């Protein structure tokens, strides 16, 4: 992502995300619940399983971040195209 788009993306993520969630309180609840479930699962695994879970989670987070950034760029591109109409 070029620097300006990256700055806009970071701003939107930090300052605008909750404005566009259907239910911000549900999002917070789901996030906390997911963290608890992850911690419980990790406790039940042996050391190799824990490392595998951490590696998998990191890969999925990277993939998710890439998809979010691509969707942001697509939305920004659509918005810019619409503004030229």
PDB file of C-alpha atoms in Angstrom:
ATOM      1  CA  UNK A   1       0.000   0.000   0.000  1.00  0.00           C
ATOM      2  CA  UNK A   2       1.410   3.402  -0.779  1.00  0.00           C
ATOM      3  CA  UNK A   3       2.045   5.654   2.205  1.00  0.00           C
ATOM      4  CA  UNK A   4      -1.055   7.896   1.906  1.00  0.00           C
ATOM      5  CA  UNK A   5      -3.417   4.958   1.532  1.00  0.00           C
ATOM      6  CA  UNK A   6      -1.708   3.232   4.461  1.00  0.00           C
ATOM      7  CA  UNK A   7      -2.197   6.365   6.617  1.00  0.00           C
ATOM      8  CA  UNK A   8      -5.875   6.520   5.624  1.00  0.00           C
ATOM      9  CA  UNK A   9      -6.316   2.810   6.327  1.00  0.00           C
ATOM     10  CA  UNK A  10      -4.729   3.104   9.776  1.00  0.00           C
ATOM     11  CA  UNK A  11      -6.891   6.141  10.565  1.00  0.00           C
ATOM     12  CA  UNK A  12     -10.073   4.352   9.487  1.00  0.00           C
ATOM     13  CA  UNK A  13      -9.155   1.250  11.469  1.00  0.00           C
ATOM     14  CA  UNK A  14      -8.378   3.193  14.640  1.00  0.00           C
ATOM     15  CA  UNK A  15     -11.015   5.932  14.462  1.00  0.00           C
ATOM     16  CA  UNK A  16     -13.852   4.904  12.162  1.00  0.00           C
ATOM     17  CA  UNK A  17     -14.296   1.143  12.483  1.00  0.00           C
ATOM     18  CA  UNK A  18     -16.824   1.277  15.315  1.00  0.00           C
ATOM     19  CA  UNK A  19     -18.947   3.774  13.334  1.00  0.00           C
ATOM     20  CA  UNK A  20     -19.480   1.177  10.614  1.00  0.00           C
ATOM     21  CA  UNK A  21     -20.063  -1.926  12.716  1.00  0.00           C
ATOM     22  CA  UNK A  22     -23.692  -3.025  12.926  1.00  0.00           C
ATOM     23  CA  UNK A  23     -23.300  -3.660  16.663  1.00  0.00           C
ATOM     24  CA  UNK A  24     -20.053  -2.350  18.233  1.00  0.00           C
ATOM     25  CA  UNK A  25     -20.869  -3.857  21.639  1.00  0.00           C
ATOM     26  CA  UNK A  26     -21.390  -7.286  20.052  1.00  0.00           C
ATOM     27  CA  UNK A  27     -18.050  -6.902  18.263  1.00  0.00           C
ATOM     28  CA  UNK A  28     -16.306  -6.234  21.581  1.00  0.00           C
ATOM     29  CA  UNK A  29     -18.088  -9.170  23.194  1.00  0.00           C
ATOM     30  CA  UNK A  30     -17.163 -11.499  20.334  1.00  0.00           C
ATOM     31  CA  UNK A  31     -13.542 -10.336  20.472  1.00  0.00           C
ATOM     32  CA  UNK A  32     -13.326 -11.050  24.203  1.00  0.00           C
ATOM     33  CA  UNK A  33     -15.049 -14.415  23.783  1.00  0.00           C
ATOM     34  CA  UNK A  34     -12.664 -15.386  20.994  1.00  0.00           C
ATOM     35  CA  UNK A  35      -9.672 -14.476  23.162  1.00  0.00           C
ATOM     36  CA  UNK A  36     -10.996 -16.654  25.993  1.00  0.00           C
ATOM     37  CA  UNK A  37     -11.621 -19.572  23.648  1.00  0.00           C
ATOM     38  CA  UNK A  38      -8.141 -19.235  22.154  1.00  0.00           C
ATOM     39  CA  UNK A  39      -6.555 -19.223  25.636  1.00  0.00           C
ATOM     40  CA  UNK A  40      -8.586 -22.292  26.671  1.00  0.00           C
ATOM     41  CA  UNK A  41      -7.655 -24.180  23.511  1.00  0.00           C
ATOM     42  CA  UNK A  42      -3.991 -23.288  23.925  1.00  0.00           C
ATOM     43  CA  UNK A  43      -4.006 -24.581  27.535  1.00  0.00           C
ATOM     44  CA  UNK A  44      -5.332 -27.955  26.344  1.00  0.00           C
ATOM     45  CA  UNK A  45      -2.542 -28.460  23.802  1.00  0.00           C
ATOM     46  CA  UNK A  46       0.943 -29.813  24.346  1.00  0.00           C
ATOM     47  CA  UNK A  47       3.951 -27.611  23.455  1.00  0.00           C
ATOM     48  CA  UNK A  48       3.997 -28.738  19.798  1.00  0.00           C
ATOM     49  CA  UNK A  49       0.264 -28.159  19.489  1.00  0.00           C
ATOM     50  CA  UNK A  50       0.591 -24.706  21.058  1.00  0.00           C
ATOM     51  CA  UNK A  51       3.313 -23.758  18.593  1.00  0.00           C
ATOM     52  CA  UNK A  52       1.242 -25.071  15.703  1.00  0.00           C
ATOM     53  CA  UNK A  53      -1.772 -23.060  16.916  1.00  0.00           C
ATOM     54  CA  UNK A  54       0.321 -19.894  17.236  1.00  0.00           C
ATOM     55  CA  UNK A  55       1.808 -20.359  13.753  1.00  0.00           C
ATOM     56  CA  UNK A  56      -1.610 -21.035  12.247  1.00  0.00           C
ATOM     57  CA  UNK A  57      -3.149 -18.041  14.025  1.00  0.00           C
ATOM     58  CA  UNK A  58      -0.361 -15.752  12.811  1.00  0.00           C
ATOM     59  CA  UNK A  59      -0.804 -16.941   9.220  1.00  0.00           C
ATOM     60  CA  UNK A  60      -4.567 -16.443   9.369  1.00  0.00           C
ATOM     61  CA  UNK A  61      -4.142 -12.969  10.896  1.00  0.00           C
ATOM     62  CA  UNK A  62      -1.741 -12.017   8.096  1.00  0.00           C
ATOM     63  CA  UNK A  63      -4.210 -13.287   5.495  1.00  0.00           C
ATOM     64  CA  UNK A  64      -7.086 -11.439   7.172  1.00  0.00           C
ATOM     65  CA  UNK A  65      -5.099  -8.192   7.304  1.00  0.00           C
ATOM     66  CA  UNK A  66      -4.209  -8.476   3.624  1.00  0.00           C
ATOM     67  CA  UNK A  67      -7.880  -9.014   2.759  1.00  0.00           C
ATOM     68  CA  UNK A  68      -8.986  -6.048   4.901  1.00  0.00           C
ATOM     69  CA  UNK A  69      -6.425  -3.786   3.245  1.00  0.00           C
ATOM     70  CA  UNK A  70      -7.507  -4.944  -0.215  1.00  0.00           C
ATOM     71  CA  UNK A  71     -11.164  -4.264   0.624  1.00  0.00           C
ATOM     72  CA  UNK A  72     -10.242  -0.813   1.927  1.00  0.00           C
ATOM     73  CA  UNK A  73      -8.378  -0.020  -1.300  1.00  0.00           C
ATOM     74  CA  UNK A  74     -11.324  -1.324  -3.353  1.00  0.00           C
ATOM     75  CA  UNK A  75     -13.784   0.812  -1.382  1.00  0.00           C
ATOM     76  CA  UNK A  76     -11.567   3.865  -1.729  1.00  0.00           C
ATOM     77  CA  UNK A  77     -11.224   3.246  -5.461  1.00  0.00           C
ATOM     78  CA  UNK A  78     -14.998   2.902  -5.869  1.00  0.00           C
ATOM     79  CA  UNK A  79     -15.564   6.081  -3.854  1.00  0.00           C
ATOM     80  CA  UNK A  80     -13.088   8.007  -5.996  1.00  0.00           C
ATOM     81  CA  UNK A  81     -14.696   6.710  -9.196  1.00  0.00           C
ATOM     82  CA  UNK A  82     -18.160   7.674  -7.965  1.00  0.00           C
ATOM     83  CA  UNK A  83     -16.974  11.162  -7.057  1.00  0.00           C
ATOM     84  CA  UNK A  84     -15.987  11.714 -10.693  1.00  0.00           C
ATOM     85  CA  UNK A  85     -19.518  11.024 -11.950  1.00  0.00           C
TER      86      UNK A  85
END
